[in-house]
PDB file of N, CA and C in Angstrom:
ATOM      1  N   UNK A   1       0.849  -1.182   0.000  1.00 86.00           N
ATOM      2  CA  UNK A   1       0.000   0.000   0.000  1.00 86.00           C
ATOM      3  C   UNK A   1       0.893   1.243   0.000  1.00 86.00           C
ATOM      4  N   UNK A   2       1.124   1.665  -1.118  1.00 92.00           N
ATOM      5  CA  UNK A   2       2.152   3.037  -1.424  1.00 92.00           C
ATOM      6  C   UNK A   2       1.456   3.981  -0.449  1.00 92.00           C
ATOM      7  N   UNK A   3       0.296   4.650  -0.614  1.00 95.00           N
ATOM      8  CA  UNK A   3       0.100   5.689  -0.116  1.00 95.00           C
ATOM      9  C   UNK A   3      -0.386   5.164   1.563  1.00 95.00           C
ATOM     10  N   UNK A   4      -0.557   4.397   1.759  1.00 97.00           N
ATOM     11  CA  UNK A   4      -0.809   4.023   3.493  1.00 97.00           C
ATOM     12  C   UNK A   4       0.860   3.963   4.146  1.00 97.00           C
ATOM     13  N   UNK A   5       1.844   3.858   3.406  1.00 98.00           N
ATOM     14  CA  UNK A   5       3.234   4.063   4.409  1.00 98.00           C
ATOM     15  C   UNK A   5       3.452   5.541   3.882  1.00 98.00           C
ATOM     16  N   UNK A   6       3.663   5.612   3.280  1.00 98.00           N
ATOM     17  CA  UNK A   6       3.538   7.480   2.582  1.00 98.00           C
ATOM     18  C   UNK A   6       3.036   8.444   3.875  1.00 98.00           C
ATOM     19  N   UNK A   7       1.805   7.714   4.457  1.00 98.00           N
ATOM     20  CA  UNK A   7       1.107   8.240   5.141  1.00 98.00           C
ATOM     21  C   UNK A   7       1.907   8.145   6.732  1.00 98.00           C
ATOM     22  N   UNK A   8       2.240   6.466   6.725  1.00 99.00           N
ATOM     23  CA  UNK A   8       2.969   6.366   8.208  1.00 99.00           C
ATOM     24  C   UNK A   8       4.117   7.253   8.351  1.00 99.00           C
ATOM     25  N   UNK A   9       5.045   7.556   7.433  1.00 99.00           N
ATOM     26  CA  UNK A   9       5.983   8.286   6.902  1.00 99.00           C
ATOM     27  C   UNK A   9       5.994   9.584   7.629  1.00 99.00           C
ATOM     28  N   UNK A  10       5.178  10.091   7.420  1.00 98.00           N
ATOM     29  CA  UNK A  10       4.662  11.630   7.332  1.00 98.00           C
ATOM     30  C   UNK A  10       4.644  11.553   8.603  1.00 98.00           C
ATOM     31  N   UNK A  11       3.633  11.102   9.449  1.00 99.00           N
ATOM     32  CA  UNK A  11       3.413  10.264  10.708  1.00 99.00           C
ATOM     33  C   UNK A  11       4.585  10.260  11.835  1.00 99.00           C
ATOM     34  N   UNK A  12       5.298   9.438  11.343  1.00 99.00           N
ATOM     35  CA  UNK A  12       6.857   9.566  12.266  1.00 99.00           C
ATOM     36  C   UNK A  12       7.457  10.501  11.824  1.00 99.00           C
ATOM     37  N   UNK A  13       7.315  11.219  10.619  1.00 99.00           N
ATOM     38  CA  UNK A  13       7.876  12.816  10.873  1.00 99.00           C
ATOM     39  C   UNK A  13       7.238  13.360  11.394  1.00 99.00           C
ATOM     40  N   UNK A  14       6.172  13.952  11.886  1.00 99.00           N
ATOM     41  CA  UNK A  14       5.250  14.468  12.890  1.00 99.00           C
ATOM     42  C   UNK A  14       5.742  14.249  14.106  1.00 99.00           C
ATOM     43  N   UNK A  15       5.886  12.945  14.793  1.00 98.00           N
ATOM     44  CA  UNK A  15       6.144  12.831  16.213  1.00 98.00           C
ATOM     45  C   UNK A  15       7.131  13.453  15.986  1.00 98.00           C
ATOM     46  N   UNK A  16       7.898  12.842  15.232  1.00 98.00           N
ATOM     47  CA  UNK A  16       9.564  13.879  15.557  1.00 98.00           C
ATOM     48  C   UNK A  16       9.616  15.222  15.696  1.00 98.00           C
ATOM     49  N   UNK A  17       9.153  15.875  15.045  1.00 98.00           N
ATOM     50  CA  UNK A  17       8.782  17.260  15.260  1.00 98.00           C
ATOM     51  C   UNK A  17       8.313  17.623  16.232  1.00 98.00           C
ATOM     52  N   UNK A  18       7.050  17.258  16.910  1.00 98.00           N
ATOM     53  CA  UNK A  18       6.555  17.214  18.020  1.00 98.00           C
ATOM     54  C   UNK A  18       7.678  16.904  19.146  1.00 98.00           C
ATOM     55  N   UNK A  19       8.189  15.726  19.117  1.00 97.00           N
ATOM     56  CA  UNK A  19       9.634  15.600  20.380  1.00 97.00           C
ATOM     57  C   UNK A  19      10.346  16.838  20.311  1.00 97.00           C
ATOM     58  N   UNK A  20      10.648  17.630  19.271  1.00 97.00           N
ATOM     59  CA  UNK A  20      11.407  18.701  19.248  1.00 97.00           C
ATOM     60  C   UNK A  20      11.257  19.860  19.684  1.00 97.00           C
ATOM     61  N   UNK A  21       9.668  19.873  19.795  1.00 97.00           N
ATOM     62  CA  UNK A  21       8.983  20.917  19.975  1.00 97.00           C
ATOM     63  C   UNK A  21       8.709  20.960  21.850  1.00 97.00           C
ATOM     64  N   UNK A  22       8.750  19.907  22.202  1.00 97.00           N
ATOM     65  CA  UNK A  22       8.757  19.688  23.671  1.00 97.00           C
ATOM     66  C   UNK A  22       9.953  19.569  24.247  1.00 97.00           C
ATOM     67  N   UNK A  23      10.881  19.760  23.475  1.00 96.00           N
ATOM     68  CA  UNK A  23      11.930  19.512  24.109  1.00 96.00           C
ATOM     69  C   UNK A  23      12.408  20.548  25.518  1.00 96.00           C
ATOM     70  N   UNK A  24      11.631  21.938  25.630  1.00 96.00           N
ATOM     71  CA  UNK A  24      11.733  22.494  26.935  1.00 96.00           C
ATOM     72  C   UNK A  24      11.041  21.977  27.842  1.00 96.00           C
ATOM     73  N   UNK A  25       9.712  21.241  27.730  1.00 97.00           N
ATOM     74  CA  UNK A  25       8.739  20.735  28.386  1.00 97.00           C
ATOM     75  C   UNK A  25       9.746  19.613  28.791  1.00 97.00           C
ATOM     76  N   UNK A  26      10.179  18.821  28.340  1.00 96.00           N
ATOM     77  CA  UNK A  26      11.065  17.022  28.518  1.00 96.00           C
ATOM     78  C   UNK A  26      12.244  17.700  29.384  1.00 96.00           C
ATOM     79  N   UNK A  27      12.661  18.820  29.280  1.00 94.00           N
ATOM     80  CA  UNK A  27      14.220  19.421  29.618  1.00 94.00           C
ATOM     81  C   UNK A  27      14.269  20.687  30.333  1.00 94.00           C
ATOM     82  N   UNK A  28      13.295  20.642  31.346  1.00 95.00           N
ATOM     83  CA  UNK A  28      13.418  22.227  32.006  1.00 95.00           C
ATOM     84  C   UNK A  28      14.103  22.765  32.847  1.00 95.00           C
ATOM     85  N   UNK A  29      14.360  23.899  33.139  1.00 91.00           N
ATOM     86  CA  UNK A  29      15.205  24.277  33.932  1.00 91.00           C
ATOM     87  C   UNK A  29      16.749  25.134  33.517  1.00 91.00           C
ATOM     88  N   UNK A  30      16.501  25.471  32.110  1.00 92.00           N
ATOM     89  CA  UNK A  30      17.471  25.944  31.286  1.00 92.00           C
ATOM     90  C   UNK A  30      17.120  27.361  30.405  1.00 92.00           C
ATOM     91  N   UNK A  31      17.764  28.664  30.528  1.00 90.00           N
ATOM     92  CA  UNK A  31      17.325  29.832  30.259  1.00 90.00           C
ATOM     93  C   UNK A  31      17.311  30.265  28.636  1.00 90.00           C
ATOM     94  N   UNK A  32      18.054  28.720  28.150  1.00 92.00           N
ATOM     95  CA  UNK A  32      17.668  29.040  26.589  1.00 92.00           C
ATOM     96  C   UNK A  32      18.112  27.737  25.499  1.00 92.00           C
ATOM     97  N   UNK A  33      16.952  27.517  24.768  1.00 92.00           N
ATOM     98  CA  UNK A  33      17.194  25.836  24.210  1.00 92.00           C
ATOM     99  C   UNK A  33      17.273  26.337  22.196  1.00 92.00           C
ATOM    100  N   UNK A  34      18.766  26.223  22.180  1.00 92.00           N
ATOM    101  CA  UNK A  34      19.399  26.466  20.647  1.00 92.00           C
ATOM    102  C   UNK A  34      18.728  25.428  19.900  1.00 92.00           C
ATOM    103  N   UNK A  35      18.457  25.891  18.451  1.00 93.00           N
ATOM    104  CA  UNK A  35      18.096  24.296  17.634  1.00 93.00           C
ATOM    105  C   UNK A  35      18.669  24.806  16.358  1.00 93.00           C
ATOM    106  N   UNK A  36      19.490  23.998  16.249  1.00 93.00           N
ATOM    107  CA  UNK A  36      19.958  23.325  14.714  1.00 93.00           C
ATOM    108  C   UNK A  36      19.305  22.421  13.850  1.00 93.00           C
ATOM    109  N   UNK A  37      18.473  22.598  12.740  1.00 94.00           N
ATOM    110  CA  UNK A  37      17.628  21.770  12.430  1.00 94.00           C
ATOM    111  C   UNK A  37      17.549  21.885  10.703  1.00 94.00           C
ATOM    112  N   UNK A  38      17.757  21.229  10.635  1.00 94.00           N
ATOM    113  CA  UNK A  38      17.299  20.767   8.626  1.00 94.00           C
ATOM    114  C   UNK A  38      15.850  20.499   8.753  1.00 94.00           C
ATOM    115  N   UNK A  39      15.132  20.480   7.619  1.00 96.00           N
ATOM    116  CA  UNK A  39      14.017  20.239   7.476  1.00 96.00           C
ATOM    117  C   UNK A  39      13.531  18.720   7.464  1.00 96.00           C
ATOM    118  N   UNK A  40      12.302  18.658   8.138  1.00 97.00           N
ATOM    119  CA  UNK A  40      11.710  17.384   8.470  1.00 97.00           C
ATOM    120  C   UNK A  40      11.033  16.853   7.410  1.00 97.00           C
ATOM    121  N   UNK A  41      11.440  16.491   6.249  1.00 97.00           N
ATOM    122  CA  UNK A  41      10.757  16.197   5.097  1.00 97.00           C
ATOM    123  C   UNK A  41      11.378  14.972   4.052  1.00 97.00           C
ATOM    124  N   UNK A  42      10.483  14.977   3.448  1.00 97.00           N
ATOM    125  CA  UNK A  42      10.828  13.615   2.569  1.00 97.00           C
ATOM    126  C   UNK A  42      10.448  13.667   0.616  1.00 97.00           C
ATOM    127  N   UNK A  43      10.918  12.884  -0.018  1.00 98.00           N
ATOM    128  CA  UNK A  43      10.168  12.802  -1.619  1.00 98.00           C
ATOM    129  C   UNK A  43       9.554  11.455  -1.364  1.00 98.00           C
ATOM    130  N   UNK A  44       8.367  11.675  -1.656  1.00 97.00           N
ATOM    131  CA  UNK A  44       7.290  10.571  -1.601  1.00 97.00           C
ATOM    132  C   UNK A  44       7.658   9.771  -2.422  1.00 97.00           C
ATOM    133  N   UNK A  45       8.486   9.877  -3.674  1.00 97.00           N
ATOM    134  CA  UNK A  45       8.701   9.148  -4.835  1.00 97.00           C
ATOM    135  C   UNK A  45       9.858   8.357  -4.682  1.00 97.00           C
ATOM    136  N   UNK A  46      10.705   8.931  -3.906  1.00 98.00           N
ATOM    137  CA  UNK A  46      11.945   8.744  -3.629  1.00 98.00           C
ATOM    138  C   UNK A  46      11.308   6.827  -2.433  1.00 98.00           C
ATOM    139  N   UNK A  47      10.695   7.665  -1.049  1.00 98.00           N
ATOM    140  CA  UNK A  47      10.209   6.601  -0.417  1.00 98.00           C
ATOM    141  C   UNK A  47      10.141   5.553  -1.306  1.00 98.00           C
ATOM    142  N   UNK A  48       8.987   5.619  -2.137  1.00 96.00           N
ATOM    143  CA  UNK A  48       8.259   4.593  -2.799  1.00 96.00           C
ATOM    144  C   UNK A  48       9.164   3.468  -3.603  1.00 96.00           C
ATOM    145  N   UNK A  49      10.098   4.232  -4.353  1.00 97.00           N
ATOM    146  CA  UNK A  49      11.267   3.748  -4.836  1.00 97.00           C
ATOM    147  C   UNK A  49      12.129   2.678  -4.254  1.00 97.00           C
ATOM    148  N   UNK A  50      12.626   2.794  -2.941  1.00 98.00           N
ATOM    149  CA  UNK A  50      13.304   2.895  -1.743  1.00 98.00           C
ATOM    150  C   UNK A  50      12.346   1.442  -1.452  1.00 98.00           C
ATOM    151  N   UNK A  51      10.917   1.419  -1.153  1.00 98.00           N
ATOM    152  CA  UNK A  51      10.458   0.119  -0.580  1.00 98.00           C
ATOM    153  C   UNK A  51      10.110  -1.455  -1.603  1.00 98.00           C
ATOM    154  N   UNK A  52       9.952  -0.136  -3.295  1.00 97.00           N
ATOM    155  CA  UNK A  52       9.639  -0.688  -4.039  1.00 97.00           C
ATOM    156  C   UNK A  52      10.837  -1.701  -4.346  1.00 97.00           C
ATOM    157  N   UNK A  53      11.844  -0.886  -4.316  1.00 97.00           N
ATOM    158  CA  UNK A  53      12.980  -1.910  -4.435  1.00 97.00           C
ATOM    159  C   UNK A  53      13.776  -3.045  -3.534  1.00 97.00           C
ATOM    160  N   UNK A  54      12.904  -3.039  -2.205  1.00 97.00           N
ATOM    161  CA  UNK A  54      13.245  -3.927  -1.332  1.00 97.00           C
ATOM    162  C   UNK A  54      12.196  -5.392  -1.180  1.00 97.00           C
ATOM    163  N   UNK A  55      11.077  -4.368  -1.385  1.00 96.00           N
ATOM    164  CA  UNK A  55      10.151  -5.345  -1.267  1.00 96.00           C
ATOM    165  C   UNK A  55       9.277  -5.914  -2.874  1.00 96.00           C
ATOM    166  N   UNK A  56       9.306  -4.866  -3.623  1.00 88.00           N
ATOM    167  CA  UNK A  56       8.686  -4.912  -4.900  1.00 88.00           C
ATOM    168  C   UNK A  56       7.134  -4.797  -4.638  1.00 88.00           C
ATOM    169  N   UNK A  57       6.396  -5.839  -4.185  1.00 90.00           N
ATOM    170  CA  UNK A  57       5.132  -5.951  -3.982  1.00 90.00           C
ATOM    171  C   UNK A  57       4.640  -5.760  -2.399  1.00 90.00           C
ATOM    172  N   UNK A  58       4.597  -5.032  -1.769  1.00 95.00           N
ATOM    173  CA  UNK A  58       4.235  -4.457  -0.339  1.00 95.00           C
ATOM    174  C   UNK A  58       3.213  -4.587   0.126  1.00 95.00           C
ATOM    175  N   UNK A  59       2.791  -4.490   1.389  1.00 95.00           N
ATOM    176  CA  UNK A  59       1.755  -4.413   2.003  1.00 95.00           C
ATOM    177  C   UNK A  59       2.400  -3.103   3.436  1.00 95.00           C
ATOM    178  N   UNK A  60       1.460  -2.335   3.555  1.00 97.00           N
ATOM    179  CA  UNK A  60       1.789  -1.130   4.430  1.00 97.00           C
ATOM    180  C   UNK A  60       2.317  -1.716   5.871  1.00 97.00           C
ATOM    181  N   UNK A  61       1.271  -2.913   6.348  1.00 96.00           N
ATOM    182  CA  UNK A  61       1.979  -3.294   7.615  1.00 96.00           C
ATOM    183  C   UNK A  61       3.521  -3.833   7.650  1.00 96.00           C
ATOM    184  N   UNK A  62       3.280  -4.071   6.319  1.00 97.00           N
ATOM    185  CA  UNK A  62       5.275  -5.264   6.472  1.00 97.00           C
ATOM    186  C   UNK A  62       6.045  -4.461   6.461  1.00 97.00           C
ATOM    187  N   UNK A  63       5.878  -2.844   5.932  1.00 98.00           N
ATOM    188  CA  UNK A  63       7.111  -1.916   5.613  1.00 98.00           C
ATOM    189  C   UNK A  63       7.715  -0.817   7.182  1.00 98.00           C
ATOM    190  N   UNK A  64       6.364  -1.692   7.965  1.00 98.00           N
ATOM    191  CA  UNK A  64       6.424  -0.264   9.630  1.00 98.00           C
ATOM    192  C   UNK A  64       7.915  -0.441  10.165  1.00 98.00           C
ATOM    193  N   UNK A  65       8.528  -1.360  10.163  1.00 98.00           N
ATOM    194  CA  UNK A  65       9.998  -1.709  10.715  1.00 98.00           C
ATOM    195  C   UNK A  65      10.913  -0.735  10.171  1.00 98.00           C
ATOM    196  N   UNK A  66      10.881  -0.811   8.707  1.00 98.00           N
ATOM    197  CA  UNK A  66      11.711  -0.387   7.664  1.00 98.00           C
ATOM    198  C   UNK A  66      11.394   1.065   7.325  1.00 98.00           C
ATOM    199  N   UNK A  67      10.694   1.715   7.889  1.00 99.00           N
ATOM    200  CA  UNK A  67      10.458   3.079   8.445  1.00 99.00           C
ATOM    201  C   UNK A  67      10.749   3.331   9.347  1.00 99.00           C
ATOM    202  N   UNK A  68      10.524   2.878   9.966  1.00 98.00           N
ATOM    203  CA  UNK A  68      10.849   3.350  11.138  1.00 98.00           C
ATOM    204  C   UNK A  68      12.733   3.534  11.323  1.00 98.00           C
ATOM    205  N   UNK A  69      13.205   2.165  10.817  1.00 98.00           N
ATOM    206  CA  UNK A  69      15.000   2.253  10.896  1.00 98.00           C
ATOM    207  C   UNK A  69      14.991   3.249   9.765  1.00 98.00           C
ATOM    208  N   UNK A  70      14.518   3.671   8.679  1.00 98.00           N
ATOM    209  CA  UNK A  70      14.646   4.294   7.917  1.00 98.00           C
ATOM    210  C   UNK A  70      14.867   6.035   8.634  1.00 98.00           C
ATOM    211  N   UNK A  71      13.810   6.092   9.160  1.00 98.00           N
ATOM    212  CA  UNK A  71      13.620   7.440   9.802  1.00 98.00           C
ATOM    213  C   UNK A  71      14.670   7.535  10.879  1.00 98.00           C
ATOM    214  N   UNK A  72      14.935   6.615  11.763  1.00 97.00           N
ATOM    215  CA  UNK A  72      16.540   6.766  12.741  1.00 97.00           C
ATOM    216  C   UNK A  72      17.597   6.861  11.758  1.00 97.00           C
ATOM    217  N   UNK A  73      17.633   6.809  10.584  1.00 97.00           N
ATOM    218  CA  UNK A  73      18.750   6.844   9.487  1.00 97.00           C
ATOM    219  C   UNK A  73      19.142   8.287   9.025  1.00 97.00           C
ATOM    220  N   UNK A  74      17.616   8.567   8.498  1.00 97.00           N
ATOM    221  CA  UNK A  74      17.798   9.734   8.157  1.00 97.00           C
ATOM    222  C   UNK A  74      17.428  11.354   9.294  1.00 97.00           C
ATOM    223  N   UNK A  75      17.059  11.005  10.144  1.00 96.00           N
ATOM    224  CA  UNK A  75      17.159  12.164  11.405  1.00 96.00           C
ATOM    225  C   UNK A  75      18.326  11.609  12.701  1.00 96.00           C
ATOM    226  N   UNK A  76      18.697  12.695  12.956  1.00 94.00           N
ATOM    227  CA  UNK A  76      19.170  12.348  14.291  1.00 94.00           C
ATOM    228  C   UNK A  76      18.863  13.133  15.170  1.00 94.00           C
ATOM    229  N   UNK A  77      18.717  13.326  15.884  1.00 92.00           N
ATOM    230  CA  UNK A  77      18.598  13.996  16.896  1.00 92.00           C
ATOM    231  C   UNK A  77      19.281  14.051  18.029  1.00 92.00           C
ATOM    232  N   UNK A  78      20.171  15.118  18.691  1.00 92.00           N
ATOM    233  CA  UNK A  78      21.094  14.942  19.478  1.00 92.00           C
ATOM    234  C   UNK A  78      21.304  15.860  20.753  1.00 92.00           C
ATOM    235  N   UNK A  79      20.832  15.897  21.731  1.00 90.00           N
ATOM    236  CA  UNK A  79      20.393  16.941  22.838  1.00 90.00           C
ATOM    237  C   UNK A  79      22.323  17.118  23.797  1.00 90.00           C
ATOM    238  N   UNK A  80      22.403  18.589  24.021  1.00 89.00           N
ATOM    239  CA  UNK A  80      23.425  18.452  24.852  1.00 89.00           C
ATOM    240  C   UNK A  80      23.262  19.814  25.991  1.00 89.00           C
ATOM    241  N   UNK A  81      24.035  19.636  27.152  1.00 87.00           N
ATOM    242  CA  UNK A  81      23.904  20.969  28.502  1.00 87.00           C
ATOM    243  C   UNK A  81      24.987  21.709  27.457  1.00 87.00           C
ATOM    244  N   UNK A  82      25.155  23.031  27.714  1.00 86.00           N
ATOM    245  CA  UNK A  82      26.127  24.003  27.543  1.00 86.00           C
ATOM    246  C   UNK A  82      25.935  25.201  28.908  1.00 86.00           C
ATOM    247  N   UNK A  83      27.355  24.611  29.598  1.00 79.00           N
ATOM    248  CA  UNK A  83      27.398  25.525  30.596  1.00 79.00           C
ATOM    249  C   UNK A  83      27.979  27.088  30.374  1.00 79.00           C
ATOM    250  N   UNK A  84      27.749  28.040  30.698  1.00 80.00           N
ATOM    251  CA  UNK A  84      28.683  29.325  30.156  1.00 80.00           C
ATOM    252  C   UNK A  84      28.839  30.223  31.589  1.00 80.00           C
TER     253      UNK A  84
END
């Protein structure tokens, strides 16, 4: 199902964003939280490509793994203190 992981896709870019966005809420107690950030985005075509060629014939539930490592691949996210 191309467009049902397309969709999960989008999905775990959302939470991620969201974690980022809480990150004073998760981390308080600090008078100022820097972010370095590239954009949270993807080519749908590119995805499709990407599963098409692993799996060829898919089903949306079999690909949730392979998103998911996919998405720890391509974001990182990396929190640190800076004392001054």
């Amino acid at each position: 199902d191309i467009r049902g992981a397309e969709q999960d896709y989008k999905k775990l870019e959302k939470e991620l964003d969201k974690k980022i966005k809480r990150t004073p809420t998760d981390h308080p107690g600090y008078n100022e939280y820097q972010y370095h950030l590239d954009p949270i985005e993807h080519d749908p075509w590119q995805l499709t490509s990407f599963l098409t060629t692993l799996y060829d014939d898919y089903t949306r539930s079999e690909v949730q793994s392979k998103l998911k490592e996919t998405l720890k691949k391509q974001y990182k996210l990396t929190t640190w203190v800076e004392v001054q």
